[in-house]
XYZ file of C-alpha atoms in Angstrom:
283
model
C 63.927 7.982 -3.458
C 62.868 6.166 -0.311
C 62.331 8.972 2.167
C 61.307 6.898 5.224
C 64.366 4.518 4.937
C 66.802 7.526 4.082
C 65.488 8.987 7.415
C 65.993 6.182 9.668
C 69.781 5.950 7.683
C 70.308 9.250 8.984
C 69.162 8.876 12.334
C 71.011 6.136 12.797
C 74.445 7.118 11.273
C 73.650 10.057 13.338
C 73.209 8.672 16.674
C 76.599 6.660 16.228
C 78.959 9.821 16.219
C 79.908 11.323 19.101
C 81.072 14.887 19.558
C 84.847 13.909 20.066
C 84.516 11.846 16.915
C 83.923 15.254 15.036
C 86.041 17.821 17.584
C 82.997 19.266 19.058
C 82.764 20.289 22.609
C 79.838 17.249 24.598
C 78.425 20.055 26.940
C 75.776 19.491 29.381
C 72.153 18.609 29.484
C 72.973 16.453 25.680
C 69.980 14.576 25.932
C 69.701 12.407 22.396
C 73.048 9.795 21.891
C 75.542 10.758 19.617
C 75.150 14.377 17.565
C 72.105 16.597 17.724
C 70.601 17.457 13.840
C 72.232 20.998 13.706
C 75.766 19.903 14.527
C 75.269 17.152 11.556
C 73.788 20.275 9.516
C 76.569 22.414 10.296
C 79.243 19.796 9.452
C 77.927 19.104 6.345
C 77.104 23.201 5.404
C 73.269 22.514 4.740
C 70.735 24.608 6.914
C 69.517 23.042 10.271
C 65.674 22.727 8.595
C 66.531 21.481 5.785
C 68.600 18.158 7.135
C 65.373 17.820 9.753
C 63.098 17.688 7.062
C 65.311 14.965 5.727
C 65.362 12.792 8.742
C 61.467 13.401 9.009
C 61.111 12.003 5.603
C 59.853 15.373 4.281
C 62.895 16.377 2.375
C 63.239 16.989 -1.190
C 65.807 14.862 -2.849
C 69.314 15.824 -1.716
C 71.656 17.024 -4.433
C 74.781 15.028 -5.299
C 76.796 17.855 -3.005
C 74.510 17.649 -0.432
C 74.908 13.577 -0.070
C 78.826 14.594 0.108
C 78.709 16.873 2.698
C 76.260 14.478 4.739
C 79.177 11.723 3.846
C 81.531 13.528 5.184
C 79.623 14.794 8.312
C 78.432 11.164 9.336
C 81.454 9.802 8.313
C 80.316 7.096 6.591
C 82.220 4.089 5.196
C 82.155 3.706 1.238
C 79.790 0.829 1.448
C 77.686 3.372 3.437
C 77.913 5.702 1.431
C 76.868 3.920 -1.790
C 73.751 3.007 0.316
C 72.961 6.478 0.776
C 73.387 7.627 -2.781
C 71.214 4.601 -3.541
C 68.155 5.472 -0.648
C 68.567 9.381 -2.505
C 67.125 7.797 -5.627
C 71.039 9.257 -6.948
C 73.614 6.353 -8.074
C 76.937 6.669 -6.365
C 79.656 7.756 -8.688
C 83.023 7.609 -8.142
C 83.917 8.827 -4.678
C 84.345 12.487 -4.150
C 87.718 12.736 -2.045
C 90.039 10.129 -0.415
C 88.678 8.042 1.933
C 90.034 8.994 5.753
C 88.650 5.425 7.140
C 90.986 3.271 7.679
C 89.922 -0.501 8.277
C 89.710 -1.784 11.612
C 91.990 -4.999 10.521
C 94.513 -2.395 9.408
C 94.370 -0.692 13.148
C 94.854 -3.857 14.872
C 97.823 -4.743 12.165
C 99.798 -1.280 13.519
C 99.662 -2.557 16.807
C 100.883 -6.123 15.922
C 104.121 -4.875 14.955
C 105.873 -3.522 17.975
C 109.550 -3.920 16.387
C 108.149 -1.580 13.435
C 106.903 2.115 13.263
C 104.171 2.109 11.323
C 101.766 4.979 9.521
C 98.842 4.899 7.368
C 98.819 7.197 5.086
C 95.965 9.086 2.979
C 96.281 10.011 -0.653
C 97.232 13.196 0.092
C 99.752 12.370 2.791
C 97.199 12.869 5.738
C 98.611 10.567 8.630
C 95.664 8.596 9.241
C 96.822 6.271 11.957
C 100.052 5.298 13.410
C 101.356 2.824 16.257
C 103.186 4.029 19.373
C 106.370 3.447 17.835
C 105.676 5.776 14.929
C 105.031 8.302 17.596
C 108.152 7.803 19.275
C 110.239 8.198 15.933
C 108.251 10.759 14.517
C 105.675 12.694 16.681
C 102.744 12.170 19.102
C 100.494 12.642 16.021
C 96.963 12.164 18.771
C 98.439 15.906 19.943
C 98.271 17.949 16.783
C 95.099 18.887 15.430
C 94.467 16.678 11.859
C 95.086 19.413 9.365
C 98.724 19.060 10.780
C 99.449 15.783 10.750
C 100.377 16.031 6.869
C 103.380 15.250 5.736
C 103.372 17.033 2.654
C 102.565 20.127 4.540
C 105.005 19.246 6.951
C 107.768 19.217 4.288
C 107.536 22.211 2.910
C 105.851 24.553 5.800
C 106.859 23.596 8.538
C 107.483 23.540 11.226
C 111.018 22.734 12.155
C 111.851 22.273 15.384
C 115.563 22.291 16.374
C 116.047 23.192 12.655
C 115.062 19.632 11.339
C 112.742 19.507 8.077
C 110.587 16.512 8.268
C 111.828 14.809 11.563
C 115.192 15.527 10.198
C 114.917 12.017 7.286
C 118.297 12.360 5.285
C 116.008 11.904 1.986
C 113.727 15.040 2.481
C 114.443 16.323 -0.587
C 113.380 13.043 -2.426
C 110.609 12.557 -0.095
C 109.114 16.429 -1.180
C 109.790 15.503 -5.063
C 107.952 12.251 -5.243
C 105.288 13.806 -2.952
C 104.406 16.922 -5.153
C 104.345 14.102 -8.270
C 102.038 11.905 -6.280
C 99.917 14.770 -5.182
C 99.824 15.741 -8.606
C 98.489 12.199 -9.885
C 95.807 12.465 -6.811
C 94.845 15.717 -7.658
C 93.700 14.343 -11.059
C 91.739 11.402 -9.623
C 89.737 13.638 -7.290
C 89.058 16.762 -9.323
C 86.117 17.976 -7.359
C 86.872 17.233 -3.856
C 87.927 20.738 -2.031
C 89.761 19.634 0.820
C 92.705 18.836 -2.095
C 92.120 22.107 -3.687
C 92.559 23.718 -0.741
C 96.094 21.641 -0.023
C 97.413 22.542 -3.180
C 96.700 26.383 -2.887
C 97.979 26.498 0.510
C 101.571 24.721 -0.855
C 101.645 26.853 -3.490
C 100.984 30.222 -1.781
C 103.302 29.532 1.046
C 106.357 27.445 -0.801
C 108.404 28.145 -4.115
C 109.438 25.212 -3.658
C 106.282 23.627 -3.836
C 105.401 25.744 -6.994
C 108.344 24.765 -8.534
C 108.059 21.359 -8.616
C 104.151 21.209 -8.919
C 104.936 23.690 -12.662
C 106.919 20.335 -13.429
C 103.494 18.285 -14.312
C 105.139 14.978 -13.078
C 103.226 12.386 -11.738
C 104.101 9.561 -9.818
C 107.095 8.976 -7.695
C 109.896 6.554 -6.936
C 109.255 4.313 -3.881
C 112.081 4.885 -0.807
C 113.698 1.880 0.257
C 115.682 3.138 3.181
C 115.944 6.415 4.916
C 117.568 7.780 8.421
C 115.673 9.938 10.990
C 117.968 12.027 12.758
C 116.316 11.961 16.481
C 116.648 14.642 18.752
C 117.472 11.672 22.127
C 118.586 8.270 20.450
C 120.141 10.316 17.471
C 120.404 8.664 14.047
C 117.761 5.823 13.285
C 118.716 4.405 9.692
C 115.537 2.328 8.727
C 114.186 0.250 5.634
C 110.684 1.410 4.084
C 108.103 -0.946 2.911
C 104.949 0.594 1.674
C 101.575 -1.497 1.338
C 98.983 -0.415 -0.736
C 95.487 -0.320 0.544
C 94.208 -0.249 -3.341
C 89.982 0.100 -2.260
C 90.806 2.621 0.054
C 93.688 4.945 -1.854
C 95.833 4.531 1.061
C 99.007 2.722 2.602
C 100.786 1.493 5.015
C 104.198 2.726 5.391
C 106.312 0.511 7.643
C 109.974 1.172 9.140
C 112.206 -1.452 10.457
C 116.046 -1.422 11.056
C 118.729 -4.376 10.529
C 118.914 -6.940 12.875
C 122.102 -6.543 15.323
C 122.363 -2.869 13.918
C 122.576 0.648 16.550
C 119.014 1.477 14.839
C 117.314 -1.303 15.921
C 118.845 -0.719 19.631
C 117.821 3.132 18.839
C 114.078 1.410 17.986
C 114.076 -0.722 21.154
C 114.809 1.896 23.459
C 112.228 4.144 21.884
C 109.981 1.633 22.659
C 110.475 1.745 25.665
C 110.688 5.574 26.655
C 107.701 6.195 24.293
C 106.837 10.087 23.512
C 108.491 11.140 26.447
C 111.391 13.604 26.439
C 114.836 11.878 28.439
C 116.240 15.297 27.454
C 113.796 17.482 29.605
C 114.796 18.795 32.657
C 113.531 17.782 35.519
């Protein structure tokens, strides 16, 4: 374990994060750059000492579930978090949860397709990043808090506004099938990671539905080629679904495009246009 070097890792990842990054309030009078040691602490559910004492370089070695929760906390890239397992004196094993960083090339690809919506998705449906077109179609995702911008939750509790399930997509009840098997498969690849746990309780406790399928034990679904959103201004937007897999991450892209010369892609155009606003508001 090299304590000094581990320290000045933890400073440093430290320093980088601001308090928006992590949904934490700036305040006044902050007086060191990025988060102060206790909000790190608290983020990653270790005492306040105990994570000064690490970046003093008078820590004992930090447990595998400690360098998790600092993981987490920092939110540090795999390659950075390899490097700490390795400054911990702890090899890195297989990571812990899915990854929630999405590339920066992947970022800049959303925005290159204005003709598309497009959403990246985590492994367990978290919607990780979208363009404004996605937001148009779908939601203004940068509103909602993160826990809600999952689609699995979204399928099967809600809400549903104007009584649509899932932005009203004619193949909902394919969607929620292959989800739950897909969940299922990432459940087994991430056994120890309790964010999924706690996804898969909460679907269980508040859907039969949910339970019903998950009792099934099937894993992996059927890819969607085409589906229709049924929008509450332009109406129906038929679309075709391409899905790219981001295989070192455990994520993907999911794209949606209409037919050339088609109402959809006029129903796309205007949306991008009119963006996230309501036409149907009154003024």
């Amino acid at each position: 374990m090299d304590r000094g070097q581990l320290a000045d890792f933890l400073r440093t990842r430290r320093e980088r994060i601001t308090p928006a990054d992590v949904g934490l309030p700036a305040g006044h009078r902050r007086r060191t750059p990025g988060l102060r040691r206790e909000e790190v602490a608290q983020l990653a559910f270790i005492s306040t000492e105990y994570y000064t004492r690490l970046e003093q370089a008078r820590g004992p070695r930090p447990s595998r579930e400690v360098l998790a929760g600092l993981t987490r906390a920092l939110r540090l890239s795999d390659v950075e978090r390899d490097h700490l397992h390795h400054l911990a004196g702890a090899p890195p094993g297989p990571p812990p949860g899915p990854s929630r960083e999405v590339r920066p090339s992947i970022l800049a690809l959303l925005h290159r397709l204005p003709q598309a919506a497009a959403i990246v998705l985590s492994a367990t449906y978290d919607v990780l990043a979208w363009n404004d077109l996605a937001a148009a179609l779908m939601e203004d995702f940068s509103a909602l808090p993160p826990r809600d911008r999952n689609l699995v939750r979204r399928a099967f509790l809600g809400p549903r506004p104007d009584g649509r399930r899932l932005y009203g997509v004619s193949d909902v009840d394919e969607f929620s099938a292959s989800a739950v098997r897909n969940l299922r498969a990432t459940a087994g690849r991430y056994p120890d990671d309790p964010e999924v746990a706690c996804l898969i309780r909460e679907l269980l406790d508040g859907s039969e539905e949910f339970a019903r399928l998950w009792a099934a034990h099937d894993v992996c679904g059927a890819p969607t080629l085409c589906k229709t959103f049924r929008h509450p201004v332009v109406g129906p937007v038929s679309v075709n679904c391409d899905v790219l897999d981001i295989s070192d991450r455990d994520q993907q892209v999911v794209i949606y495009t209409a037919d050339p010369g088609t109402p959809s892609e006029n129903a796309l155009r205007l949306l991008s246009v009119v963006g996230t606003q309501r036409m149907d508001a009154p003024f």
